[in-house]
N, CA, C and O of each residue as an XYZ file, in Angstrom:
928
protein
N      93.712    110.287     83.751
C      93.852    109.697     82.272
C      92.286    108.918     82.323
O      92.080    108.200     83.302
N      91.530    109.012     81.605
C      90.249    108.141     81.427
C      90.543    106.845     80.708
O      90.880    107.167     79.569
N      90.563    105.967     80.794
C      90.868    104.631     80.320
C      89.764    103.977     79.917
O      90.240    103.038     79.280
N      88.428    103.859     79.876
C      87.477    103.333     79.943
C      86.497    104.504     79.307
O      85.745    105.012     80.139
N      86.391    105.025     77.908
C      85.526    106.148     77.690
C      84.192    105.663     77.223
O      83.312    106.483     76.959
N      83.996    104.416     77.109
C      83.087    103.684     76.607
C      82.542    102.537     77.601
O      82.965    102.439     78.753
N      81.562    101.674     77.054
C      81.080    100.813     77.703
C      82.288     99.436     77.577
O      82.976     99.283     76.567
N      82.353     98.679     78.586
C      83.390     97.757     78.299
C      83.494     96.646     77.302
O      84.586     96.451     76.769
N      82.660     96.041     77.058
C      82.748     95.481     75.990
C      83.191     96.039     74.650
O      83.940     95.420     73.894
N      82.705     97.205     74.403
C      83.242     97.800     73.302
C      84.496     98.443     73.317
O      85.080     98.725     72.271
N      85.000     98.722     74.569
C      86.195     99.090     74.894
C      87.070     98.187     74.822
O      88.176     98.669     74.580
N      87.066     96.694     74.962
C      87.750     95.765     75.248
C      88.290     95.304     73.808
O      89.466     94.969     73.663
N      87.138     95.307     72.491
C      87.249     95.218     71.378
C      88.427     96.363     70.672
O      89.420     96.021     70.031
N      87.999     97.836     70.995
C      88.830     98.886     70.619
C      90.753     98.500     71.265
O      91.773     98.883     70.692
N      90.706     97.926     72.160
C      92.088     97.290     72.702
C      92.206     96.578     71.855
O      92.987     97.042     71.024
N      91.672     95.241     71.485
C      92.022     94.203     70.791
C      92.643     94.848     69.570
O      93.863     94.825     69.406
N      91.658     95.532     68.549
C      91.864     96.040     67.410
C      93.122     96.743     67.301
O      93.829     96.626     66.299
N      93.518     97.669     68.560
C      94.788     98.487     68.294
C      95.673     97.396     68.407
O      96.319     97.209     67.375
N      95.924     96.569     69.387
C      97.165     95.680     69.484
C      97.566     94.681     68.187
O      98.716     94.402     67.850
N      96.292     94.199     67.527
C      96.350     93.820     66.195
C      97.033     94.822     65.102
O      97.984     94.545     64.371
N      96.381     95.945     65.162
C      96.964     96.849     64.338
C      98.175     97.211     64.672
O      98.728     97.409     63.590
N      98.860     97.401     65.437
C     100.229     97.494     65.694
C     101.054     96.439     65.880
O     102.213     96.628     66.252
N     100.547     95.146     65.638
C     101.197     93.930     65.725
C     101.977     93.758     66.917
O     103.177     93.486     66.889
N     101.130     93.954     68.235
C     101.795     93.557     69.455
C     101.462     92.219     70.032
O     100.439     92.139     70.713
N     102.254     91.082     69.829
C     101.521     89.974     70.592
C     101.254     89.888     72.123
O     101.894     90.297     73.091
N     100.171     89.261     72.006
C      99.900     89.513     73.813
C      99.282     88.048     74.084
O      99.276     87.258     73.139
N      98.836     87.706     75.154
C      98.074     86.868     75.762
C      96.974     87.402     76.776
O      97.560     88.039     77.652
N      95.550     87.384     77.000
C      94.844     87.972     77.786
C      95.113     87.425     79.471
O      95.895     86.534     79.804
N      94.273     88.195     80.334
C      94.118     87.684     81.697
C      93.554     86.529     81.183
O      93.251     86.376     80.000
N      93.374     85.486     82.315
C      92.768     84.173     82.395
C      91.901     84.096     84.167
O      92.397     84.606     85.172
N      90.894     83.525     84.144
C      90.749     83.549     85.523
C      90.057     81.823     85.785
O      89.939     81.116     84.784
N      89.630     81.249     87.200
C      89.676     79.987     86.954
C      87.965     79.892     87.279
O      87.634     80.142     88.438
N      86.946     79.559     86.347
C      85.662     79.256     86.020
C      85.297     78.572     86.907
O      86.204     77.983     87.496
N      83.849     78.329     87.412
C      83.368     77.393     88.388
C      83.759     76.024     87.737
O      83.914     75.141     88.581
N      83.962     75.623     86.402
C      84.156     73.947     86.602
C      85.344     73.714     86.439
O      85.640     72.639     85.918
N      86.406     74.653     86.836
C      87.821     74.211     87.015
C      88.775     74.267     86.232
O      89.956     74.086     86.527
N      88.083     74.665     84.583
C      88.986     74.599     83.836
C      90.087     75.999     83.774
O      89.992     76.766     84.732
N      90.879     76.267     82.938
C      91.505     77.710     82.583
C      91.363     78.343     81.707
O      92.076     79.327     81.509
N      90.412     77.985     80.919
C      90.152     78.675     79.183
C      89.214     79.413     79.759
O      88.101     78.901     79.643
N      89.234     80.556     80.414
C      88.294     81.795     80.338
C      89.060     82.711     80.113
O      90.236     82.761     80.476
N      88.319     83.726     79.339
C      89.023     85.011     79.095
C      88.397     86.287     79.856
O      87.244     86.676     79.676
N      89.063     86.712     80.482
C      88.700     88.074     81.383
C      88.876     89.299     80.190
O      88.255     90.350     80.350
N      89.453     89.176     79.398
C      89.694     90.234     78.639
C      88.479     90.872     77.943
O      88.186     92.060     78.075
N      87.886     90.109     77.291
C      86.432     90.341     76.818
C      85.606     89.965     77.952
O      85.273     88.782     77.894
N      85.179     90.580     78.944
C      84.132     89.835     79.951
C      84.195     91.006     81.118
O      84.604     92.161     80.998
N      83.648     90.329     82.311
C      83.424     91.095     83.614
C      84.833     91.410     83.927
O      85.757     90.929     83.271
N      85.029     92.311     85.044
C      86.200     92.370     85.513
C      86.445     94.051     85.707
O      85.631     94.762     85.119
N      87.432     94.674     86.434
C      87.845     95.779     86.847
C      88.902     96.351     86.157
O      89.263     97.517     86.312
N      89.521     95.367     85.225
C      90.675     95.663     84.600
C      90.947     95.092     83.481
O      90.086     94.268     83.172
N      91.977     95.215     82.587
C      92.063     94.738     81.650
C      93.823     94.505     81.537
O      94.660     95.406     81.486
N      94.085     92.974     81.515
C      95.636     92.712     81.931
C      95.971     91.801     80.532
O      95.289     90.834     80.194
N      97.143     92.295     79.794
C      97.711     91.773     78.706
C      99.134     91.571     78.931
O      99.693     92.110     79.886
N      99.755     90.824     78.106
C     101.118     90.291     78.316
C     101.635     89.545     76.997
O     100.882     88.809     76.361
N     103.030     89.787     76.605
C     103.392     88.856     75.644
C     104.217     87.896     76.021
O     104.886     87.215     75.243
N     104.204     87.769     77.609
C     105.050     86.486     78.094
C     103.839     85.452     78.630
O     102.663     85.700     78.894
N     104.633     84.131     78.689
C     103.848     83.116     78.978
C     104.413     82.465     80.327
O     105.634     82.554     80.456
N     103.747     81.860     81.295
C     104.433     81.136     82.218
C     103.786     79.333     82.180
O     102.617     79.025     82.415
N     104.558     78.664     81.933
C     103.945     77.055     81.599
C     103.435     76.700     82.650
O     102.319     76.187     82.574
N     103.934     76.817     83.686
C     103.040     76.349     84.996
C     101.673     76.514     84.786
O     101.234     77.500     84.193
N     100.940     75.592     85.241
C      99.689     75.360     85.303
C      98.965     75.858     86.357
O      97.739     75.754     86.383
N      99.644     76.432     87.298
C      99.166     77.025     88.661
C      99.324     78.708     88.273
O      99.359     79.573     89.149
N      99.395     78.949     87.058
C      99.716     80.518     86.640
C      98.340     80.795     85.844
O      97.958     80.285     84.791
N      97.734     81.721     86.633
C      96.513     82.297     85.916
C      97.110     83.503     85.233
O      97.114     83.528     84.002
N      97.540     84.353     85.821
C      97.937     85.962     85.279
C      99.734     85.919     85.459
O     100.432     85.979     86.472
N     100.058     85.800     84.124
C     101.416     85.675     83.908
C     102.392     86.716     84.745
O     102.025     87.869     84.971
N     103.654     86.207     85.176
C     104.329     87.398     86.282
C     104.268     88.619     85.808
O     103.842     89.568     86.466
N     104.734     88.702     84.502
C     104.890     90.173     83.908
C     103.644     90.489     82.872
O     103.446     89.857     81.834
N     102.764     91.695     83.399
C     101.614     91.926     82.544
C     101.363     93.443     82.760
O     101.838     93.990     83.754
N     100.774     93.998     82.034
C     100.380     95.848     81.417
C      99.083     95.314     81.736
O      98.426     94.495     81.094
N      98.711     96.091     83.193
C      97.180     96.446     83.535
C      96.655     97.580     82.946
O      97.334     98.601     82.834
N      95.510     97.504     82.558
C      94.692     99.158     81.935
C      93.404     98.893     82.957
O      92.770     97.847     83.102
N      93.225    100.145     83.601
C      92.119    100.211     84.539
C      91.537    101.594     84.544
O      92.306    102.447     84.101
N      90.554    101.947     84.874
C      89.643    102.741     84.688
C      90.515    104.476     84.525
O      90.229    105.420     83.789
N      91.363    104.356     85.310
C      91.891    105.726     85.773
C      93.707    105.551     85.550
O      94.503    106.410     85.928
N      94.097    104.262     84.867
C      95.641    104.328     85.211
C      95.915    102.975     84.287
O      95.071    102.200     83.837
N      97.250    102.937     84.156
C      97.868    101.849     83.268
C      99.221    101.741     84.149
O      99.898    102.704     84.508
N      99.442    100.576     84.385
C     100.746     99.978     85.114
C     101.348     98.690     84.777
O     100.561     97.781     84.512
N     102.459     98.476     84.742
C     103.429     97.258     84.369
C     103.003     96.446     86.007
O     102.896     97.126     87.028
N     102.853     95.324     86.004
C     103.015     94.707     87.089
C     103.973     93.505     86.931
O     104.013     93.028     85.797
N     104.864     92.851     88.012
C     105.712     91.832     87.970
C     105.416     91.190     89.492
O     105.528     91.822     90.543
N     105.019     89.807     89.367
C     104.543     89.486     90.443
C     105.177     88.054     90.337
O     105.293     87.538     89.226
N     105.617     87.359     91.545
C     105.613     85.697     91.904
C     105.404     85.335     93.150
O     105.639     85.923     94.205
N     104.975     84.384     92.941
C     104.564     83.489     94.433
C     106.220     82.815     95.162
O     107.159     82.237     94.614
N     106.024     83.151     96.330
C     106.701     82.775     97.417
C     107.085     81.008     97.585
O     108.123     80.404     97.855
N     105.856     80.636     97.314
C     105.701     78.951     97.556
C     104.707     78.586     96.593
O     103.839     79.372     96.214
N     104.842     77.151     96.104
C     103.924     76.933     95.362
C     102.429     76.866     95.696
O     101.991     76.534     96.798
N     101.769     77.177     94.744
C      99.974     77.111     95.395
C      99.625     75.862     95.699
O      99.904     74.891     94.995
N      98.896     75.815     96.936
C      98.707     74.438     97.399
C      99.432     73.666     97.871
O      99.034     73.328     98.986
N     100.399     73.161     97.554
C     101.561     72.499     98.236
C     102.425     73.545     99.216
O     103.226     73.004     99.977
N     102.344     74.686     99.246
C     103.011     75.381     99.906
C     104.837     75.140    100.163
O     105.593     75.515    101.060
N     105.033     74.395     98.990
C     106.445     74.099     98.846
C     107.741     75.153     98.278
O     107.422     75.754     97.253
N     108.664     75.354     98.618
C     109.605     76.317     97.935
C     110.184     75.667     96.771
O     111.344     75.422     97.103
N     110.019     75.309     95.733
C     110.215     74.622     94.467
C     111.523     75.372     93.880
O     112.049     76.424     94.243
N     111.856     74.498     92.883
C     113.467     75.212     92.055
C     111.918     76.203     90.800
O     112.314     77.273     90.337
N     111.120     75.985     90.585
C     110.265     76.758     89.636
C     110.350     78.297     90.387
O     110.796     79.330     89.886
N     109.731     78.089     91.853
C     109.671     79.254     92.734
C     110.727     79.990     92.609
O     110.643     81.183     92.318
N     111.901     79.352     92.819
C     113.150     80.200     93.214
C     113.732     80.530     91.960
O     114.623     81.379     92.019
N     113.409     80.002     90.672
C     113.783     80.433     89.543
C     112.735     81.751     89.155
O     113.190     82.564     88.351
N     111.716     81.926     89.555
C     110.518     83.028     89.593
C     111.165     84.273     89.954
O     111.170     85.349     89.356
N     111.798     83.868     91.220
C     112.171     85.037     92.085
C     113.491     85.721     91.283
O     113.750     86.918     91.160
N     114.257     84.518     90.765
C     115.575     84.945     90.503
C     115.095     86.013     88.905
O     115.522     87.161     88.774
N     114.371     85.481     88.077
C     113.672     86.239     87.029
C     113.612     87.523     87.279
O     114.330     88.405     86.809
N     112.286     87.670     88.420
C     111.705     88.938     88.552
C     112.677     89.919     89.200
O     112.504     91.115     88.963
N     113.830     89.485     90.112
C     114.188     90.542     90.611
C     115.184     91.090     89.849
O     115.698     92.184     90.081
N     115.550     90.153     88.690
C     116.627     90.620     87.657
C     115.535     91.664     86.681
O     116.014     92.757     86.380
N     114.719     91.491     86.400
C     113.828     92.469     85.488
C     113.701     93.470     86.662
O     114.714     94.040     86.256
N     113.457     93.993     87.449
C     113.499     94.956     88.367
C     114.740     95.703     88.701
O     114.569     96.902     88.919
N     116.053     95.207     88.793
C     117.151     95.431     88.473
C     117.378     96.322     87.172
O     117.795     97.480     87.146
N     116.994     95.481     86.055
C     117.081     95.693     84.930
C     116.548     97.362     84.784
O     117.186     98.374     84.494
N     115.233     97.178     85.090
C     114.212     98.541     84.768
C     114.440     99.917     85.427
O     114.232    101.043     84.976
N     114.928     99.512     86.624
C     115.881    100.375     87.574
C     117.129    100.902     87.284
O     117.475    101.889     87.933
N     117.960    100.404     86.352
C     118.993    101.061     85.796
C     118.830    101.670     84.364
O     119.744    102.181     83.716
N     117.692    101.554     84.019
C     117.121    102.202     83.087
C     116.228    103.442     83.696
O     115.445    104.023     82.944
N     116.358    103.832     85.061
C     115.466    104.961     85.465
C     114.000    104.718     85.721
O     113.219    105.514     86.243
N     113.690    103.273     85.196
C     112.432    103.165     85.577
C     112.018    102.235     86.997
O     111.977    101.006     87.064
N     111.783    103.047     87.895
C     112.068    102.778     89.686
C     110.572    101.983     89.768
O     109.496    102.577     89.692
N     110.675    100.989     89.883
C     109.284    100.143     90.343
C     109.224    100.177     91.901
O     110.206    100.280     92.637
N     107.499    100.043     92.419
C     107.385    100.262     93.690
C     106.844     99.037     94.022
O     106.004     98.419     93.368
N     107.445     98.651     95.245
C     106.744     97.488     95.884
C     105.635     97.562     96.498
O     105.563     98.166     97.568
N     104.677     97.022     95.992
C     103.376     97.132     96.380
C     102.942     95.832     97.384
O     102.129     96.289     98.187
N     103.118     94.724     97.588
C     103.218     93.747     98.356
C     104.446     92.876     98.715
O     105.366     93.153     97.945
N     104.704     92.154     99.391
C     105.729     91.264    100.168
C     105.456     90.740    101.505
O     105.764     91.245    102.584
N     104.832     89.653    101.270
C     104.398     88.747    102.503
C     104.801     87.386    102.535
O     105.820     87.164    101.880
N     104.302     86.433    103.100
C     104.931     85.431    103.013
C     104.513     84.012    101.906
O     104.785     82.819    102.044
N     103.830     84.660    100.910
C     103.397     83.988     99.909
C     103.662     84.515     98.525
O     104.103     83.863     97.579
N     103.274     86.000     98.542
C     103.620     86.426     96.986
C     104.349     88.239     97.487
O     104.176     88.984     98.451
N     105.341     88.316     95.966
C     105.839     89.613     96.107
C     105.506     90.310     94.868
O     105.352     89.766     93.775
N     105.408     91.552     95.121
C     104.281     92.261     93.801
C     105.377     93.565     93.472
O     105.804     94.125     94.482
N     105.775     93.995     92.382
C     106.083     95.339     92.074
C     105.012     95.729     91.041
O     104.395     94.966     90.298
N     104.878     97.502     91.171
C     104.260     98.273     90.039
C     104.877     99.555     89.448
O     105.359    100.412     90.189
N     104.864     99.649     88.423
C     105.415    100.527     87.731
C     104.471    101.254     87.172
O     103.940    100.747     86.184
N     104.002    102.581     87.604
C     102.801    103.410     86.874
C     103.642    104.001     85.236
O     104.795    104.388     85.044
N     102.666    103.870     84.445
C     102.919    104.210     83.093
C     101.995    105.666     82.759
O     100.921    105.743     82.162
N     102.696    106.602     83.276
C     102.253    108.105     83.263
C     101.895    108.398     81.794
O     102.630    109.271     81.330
N     100.926    107.897     80.874
C     100.079    108.447     79.981
C      99.271    109.049     79.992
O      98.604    109.043     81.026
N      98.893    109.821     78.993
C      97.639    110.545     78.613
C      96.674    109.506     78.340
O      95.563    109.785     78.791
N      96.731    108.611     77.860
C      95.607    107.811     77.313
C      96.268    106.135     77.041
O      97.447    105.922     76.759
N      95.506    105.365     77.158
C      95.486    103.749     77.085
C      96.461    103.671     75.750
O      97.482    103.025     75.985
N      96.381    104.148     74.504
C      97.116    103.525     73.820
C      98.771    104.234     73.569
O      99.598    103.616     72.898
N      99.061    105.454     74.140
C     100.157    105.267     74.374
C     100.919    104.944     75.760
O     102.091    105.215     76.023
N      99.971    104.300     76.584
C     100.754    103.234     77.534
C     100.970    102.001     76.884
O     102.009    101.384     77.117
N     100.245    101.620     76.208
C     100.256    100.088     75.360
C     101.657    100.554     74.575
O     102.397     99.618     74.273
N     101.943    101.417     74.342
C     102.951    101.663     73.228
C     104.209    102.041     73.729
O     105.267    101.888     73.119
N     104.068    102.598     74.983
C     105.357    102.936     75.811
C     105.700    101.214     76.457
O     106.886    100.941     76.642
N     104.922    100.424     76.685
C     105.180     99.156     77.394
C     105.451     98.279     76.259
O     105.737     97.142     76.633
N     105.452     98.413     75.194
C     105.926     97.601     73.959
C     107.287     98.031     73.209
O     107.983     97.348     72.458
N     107.477     99.477     73.666
C     108.403     99.845     72.911
C     109.616    100.170     73.792
O     110.786    100.158     73.410
N     109.199    100.447     74.958
C     110.340    100.937     75.686
C     110.493     99.898     77.036
O     111.587     99.715     77.569
N     109.367     99.313     77.461
C     109.914     98.076     78.858
C     110.089     97.076     78.155
O     111.185     96.542     78.322
N     109.226     96.477     77.210
C     109.599     95.339     76.756
C     110.944     94.782     76.364
O     111.411     93.688     76.680
N     111.377     95.540     75.766
C     113.136     95.716     75.206
C     114.034     95.145     76.401
O     114.867     94.239     76.391
N     113.603     95.947     77.402
C     114.809     95.724     78.351
C     114.316     94.320     78.972
O     115.097     93.421     79.285
N     112.859     94.251     79.112
C     112.777     92.653     79.690
C     113.164     91.936     79.131
O     114.004     91.203     79.655
N     112.804     91.738     77.830
C     113.474     90.611     76.635
C     114.980     90.519     76.808
O     115.352     89.409     76.428
N     116.199     91.433     77.333
C     117.186     91.452     77.179
C     117.718     90.746     78.628
O     118.624     89.953     78.884
N     116.733     91.413     79.410
C     116.992     90.394     81.081
C     116.805     89.035     80.880
O     117.631     88.251     81.350
N     115.611     88.536     80.100
C     115.631     87.461     79.914
C     116.538     86.513     79.349
O     116.867     85.490     79.950
N     117.002     86.857     78.079
C     118.267     86.282     77.452
C     119.067     86.239     78.294
O     119.549     85.150     78.605
N     119.458     87.411     78.924
C     120.687     86.993     79.980
C     120.788     86.150     81.087
O     121.832     85.641     81.495
N     119.697     86.020     81.549
C     119.198     84.861     82.407
C     119.111     83.508     81.803
O     119.246     82.520     82.525
N     118.905     83.400     80.590
C     118.711     82.066     80.057
C     119.647     81.497     79.288
O     119.517     80.355     78.846
N     120.956     82.452     79.001
C     122.200     82.139     78.577
C     122.772     81.641     80.095
O     123.511     80.698     79.812
N     122.782     81.743     80.961
C     123.263     81.210     82.219
C     122.454     80.035     82.502
O     122.906     78.892     82.427
N     121.158     80.340     82.854
C     120.458     79.543     83.509
C     119.109     78.892     82.393
O     118.061     79.536     82.423
N     119.161     77.809     81.571
C     118.440     77.286     80.521
C     117.067     77.145     81.096
O     116.135     77.472     80.360
N     116.770     76.657     82.440
C     115.974     76.232     83.039
C     114.745     77.780     83.344
O     113.538     77.721     83.576
N     115.478     78.811     83.245
C     114.410     80.019     83.212
C     113.320     79.863     82.378
O     112.148     80.012     82.724
N     113.821     79.478     80.977
C     112.679     79.575     79.890
C     111.331     78.972     79.889
O     110.310     79.238     79.254
N     111.717     77.768     81.099
C     110.289     76.607     81.420
C     109.568     77.665     82.408
O     108.402     77.390     82.692
N     110.116     78.837     82.965
C     109.236     79.534     83.850
C     108.583     80.715     83.490
O     107.425     80.959     83.828
N     109.412     81.598     82.690
C     108.604     82.575     81.875
C     109.520     82.714     80.628
O     110.750     82.706     80.574
N     108.461     82.863     79.497
C     109.251     83.042     78.133
C     108.251     83.963     77.392
O     107.137     84.255     77.828
N     108.888     84.472     75.976
C     107.965     85.363     75.316
C     107.204     84.325     74.563
O     107.774     83.308     74.168
N     105.671     84.589     74.307
C     105.186     83.594     73.301
C     105.515     83.903     71.923
O     105.784     85.021     71.485
N     105.475     82.958     71.365
C     105.942     82.678     69.986
C     104.708     83.170     68.720
O     103.511     83.216     69.000
N     105.112     83.423     67.682
C     104.335     83.784     66.610
C     102.842     82.686     66.548
O     101.621     82.828     66.485
N     103.585     81.855     66.595
C     102.544     80.439     66.294
C     101.534     80.330     67.468
O     100.367     79.984     67.282
N     102.089     80.671     68.797
C     101.385     80.752     69.903
C     100.216     82.021     70.065
O      99.167     82.027     70.709
N     100.869     83.128     69.176
C      99.852     84.106     69.059
C      98.955     84.165     68.112
O      97.982     84.911     68.217
N      99.158     83.383     67.052
C      98.019     83.014     65.832
C      96.733     82.330     66.908
O      95.595     82.735     67.150
N      97.347     81.374     67.297
C      96.164     80.653     68.011
C      95.644     81.362     69.279
O      94.561     80.912     69.651
N      96.087     82.242     69.947
C      95.669     83.122     70.614
C      94.258     84.143     70.102
O      93.161     84.327     70.628
N      94.816     84.612     68.984
C      93.821     85.405     68.294
C      92.669     84.629     67.771
O      91.526     85.086     67.761
N      92.987     83.444     67.336
C      91.562     82.611     66.819
C      90.830     82.087     67.717
O      89.640     81.847     67.515
N      91.555     81.783     69.056
C      90.349     81.643     70.047
C      89.782     82.898     70.693
O      88.798     82.738     71.414
N      90.238     84.047     70.543
C      89.908     85.368     71.378
C      88.714     85.641     69.935
O      87.628     86.110     70.275
N      88.894     85.384     68.555
C      87.710     86.194     67.664
C      87.123     85.054     67.907
O      85.967     85.478     67.912
N      87.032     84.063     68.090
C      86.163     82.765     68.010
C      85.319     83.144     69.430
O      84.121     82.865     69.465
N      85.913     83.738     70.514
C      85.015     84.258     71.403
C      84.112     85.293     71.245
O      82.901     85.180     71.433
N      84.676     86.285     70.908
C      84.119     87.563     69.900
C      83.106     87.158     69.159
O      82.035     87.630     69.539
N      83.046     86.498     68.293
C      81.887     85.816     67.754
C      80.658     85.144     68.390
O      79.499     85.238     67.985
N      81.046     84.537     69.322
C      80.079     83.636     70.137
C      79.830     84.452     70.882
O      79.000     83.965     71.650
N      80.051     85.501     71.169
C      79.906     86.280     72.628
C      78.774     87.338     71.844
O      77.835     87.902     72.405
N      79.123     87.430     70.474
C      78.197     88.854     69.703
C      77.099     88.118     69.513
O      76.057     88.746     69.698
N      76.945     86.657     69.113
C      75.999     85.982     68.807
C      75.110     85.885     69.802
O      73.947     86.261     69.655
N      75.578     85.356     70.947
C      74.705     85.206     72.358
C      74.040     86.458     73.017
O      73.009     86.410     73.688
N      74.970     87.908     72.662
C      74.072     88.963     73.030
C      72.941     89.349     71.867
O      71.899     89.893     72.234
N      73.127     89.110     70.713
C      72.316     89.207     69.462
C      70.975     88.599     70.115
O      69.974     89.184     70.527
N      71.292     87.221     70.071
C      69.949     86.407     70.455
C      69.174     86.967     72.122
O      67.967     87.062     72.346
N      70.229     87.239     73.016
C      69.474     87.871     74.028
C      68.711     88.961     73.762
O      67.603     89.150     74.263
N      69.278     89.719     72.959
C      68.716     91.159     72.689
C      66.924     91.061     72.052
O      65.884     91.668     72.305
N      67.414     89.700     70.925
C      66.017     89.521     70.192
C      64.699     89.049     71.221
O      63.499     89.302     71.115
N      65.546     88.163     72.380
C      64.786     87.640     72.912
C      63.955     88.348     73.875
O      62.835     87.963     74.212
N      64.661     89.617     74.401
C      64.102     90.443     75.156
C      63.168     91.341     74.356
O      62.196     91.876     74.890
N      63.434     91.481     73.224
C      62.407     92.264     72.333
C      61.045     91.501     72.427
O      59.974     91.962     72.820
N      61.363     89.988     71.896
C      60.128     89.551     71.688
C      59.381     89.378     72.855
O      58.157     89.511     72.862
N      60.085     89.070     73.910
C      59.263     88.599     75.089
C      58.554     89.787     75.652
O      57.422     89.610     76.101
N      59.213     91.253     75.688
C      58.531     92.405     75.785
C      57.054     92.385     74.758
O      55.871     92.489     75.084
N      57.726     92.200     73.358
C      55.931     92.137     72.406
C      54.811     91.172     72.930
O      53.617     91.465     72.987
N      55.408     89.897     73.328
C      54.507     88.910     73.640
C      53.501     89.613     75.049
O      52.277     89.687     75.163
N      54.659     90.075     76.028
C      53.875     90.667     77.100
C      52.935     91.825     76.935
O      52.144     92.035     77.855
N      52.920     92.595     75.893
C      52.091     93.498     75.524
C      50.929     92.996     74.992
O      49.810     93.213     75.458
N      51.230     92.167     73.790
C      49.865     91.435     73.440
C      48.818     90.620     74.694
O      47.616     90.499     74.455
N      49.316     90.182     75.797
C      48.675     89.518     76.878
C      47.578     90.819     77.251
O      46.375     90.604     77.101
N      48.002     92.039     77.695
C      47.077     92.991     78.220
C      46.137     93.398     77.245
O      46.335     93.408     76.030
N      44.997     93.766     77.897
C      43.902     94.192     76.889
C      44.285     95.707     76.442
O      44.922     96.404     77.232
N      43.973     96.115     75.427
C      44.176     97.664     74.742
C      43.281     98.835     75.718
O      43.655     99.997     75.876
N      42.327     98.381     76.174
C      41.655     99.272     76.844
C      40.995    100.022     76.064
O      40.856    101.154     76.528
N      40.378     99.807     74.742
C      40.068    100.944     73.790
C      38.785    101.058     73.757
O      38.149    100.144     73.233
N      38.046    102.273     74.340
C      36.638    102.361     73.811
C      36.297    102.853     72.482
O      36.727    103.870     71.937
N      35.323    101.851     71.956
C      34.735    102.412     70.591
C      33.548    103.145     70.502
O      32.596    102.905     71.245
N      33.530    104.060     69.612
C      32.039    105.073     69.785
C      31.768    104.676     68.419
O      32.539    104.381     67.506
N      30.464    104.735     68.480
C      29.671    104.468     67.163
C      28.132    104.167     67.339
O      27.793    103.996     68.509
N      27.040    104.062     66.288
C      25.831    103.933     66.626
C      25.347    102.249     66.777
O      26.101    101.494     66.162
N      24.397    101.688     67.383
C      24.121    100.428     67.429
C      24.502     99.596     66.202
O      24.044    100.066     65.160
N      25.169     98.564     66.071
C      25.132     97.661     64.687
C      26.330     98.166     63.680
O      26.229     98.038     62.459
N      27.635     98.836     64.412
C      28.481     99.038     63.447
C      29.437     98.599     63.591
O      30.382     99.167     63.042
N      29.700     97.378     64.391
C      30.780     96.507     64.560
C      31.719     96.891     65.489
O      32.904     96.688     65.224
N      31.344     97.515     66.745
C      32.024     97.862     67.831
C      32.799     96.596     68.526
O      33.965     96.607     68.923
N      31.826     95.447     68.582
C      32.230     94.290     69.346
C      33.118     93.475     68.671
O      32.807     93.314     67.491
N      34.173     92.880     69.048
C      35.006     92.207     68.460
C      35.055     90.577     69.080
O      35.858     90.266     69.960
N      34.358     89.880     68.655
C      34.269     88.485     69.275
C      35.897     87.146     68.443
O      35.991     85.979     68.823
């Protein structure tokens, strides 16, 4: 499956437009930039994959929500992951225990529905599951995720939250209001990036023209004396 048929920025916009057209709520993957803040989108930027999710993890330590769809160059897959200890402190907090309970419940719910996840990592700090979405293209992978997988996850989360209300403070579905705010922020980023790219293109073009003007044209003019071949 070829998921990146064009340049990344252009392809990112294709995915964004598709999600908006289908009315699929999502938030994109984030990373820690150098200034220590968390408001940095990788959905429209550098990176070897695009990650989206309709779920959020209220904890400030979470960069990638525990449930997400990853779109890579040659595959699309569901990722379920949780930390076994708090990042930084190394403590096994109630939040960590609740995250484990939620992810394991979702894994069991998907397995019951014949979506068998593969455990790809299990060490002292993190546990991670993958489910390959064997689709012919990224559009069908996104549709499959939202139309087949998400309802199962929602049902599992609702069952857990009726037993343990604290689960909602660990993983929950983004609301329509939160999705609208995400769209505004992403679209503002798109406009800013588009303007920045256009300025860079203009700067490069102007710089190239200026460099050409710095060098002599090396023209040899022919004609009889006194016909204005010399320019001062």
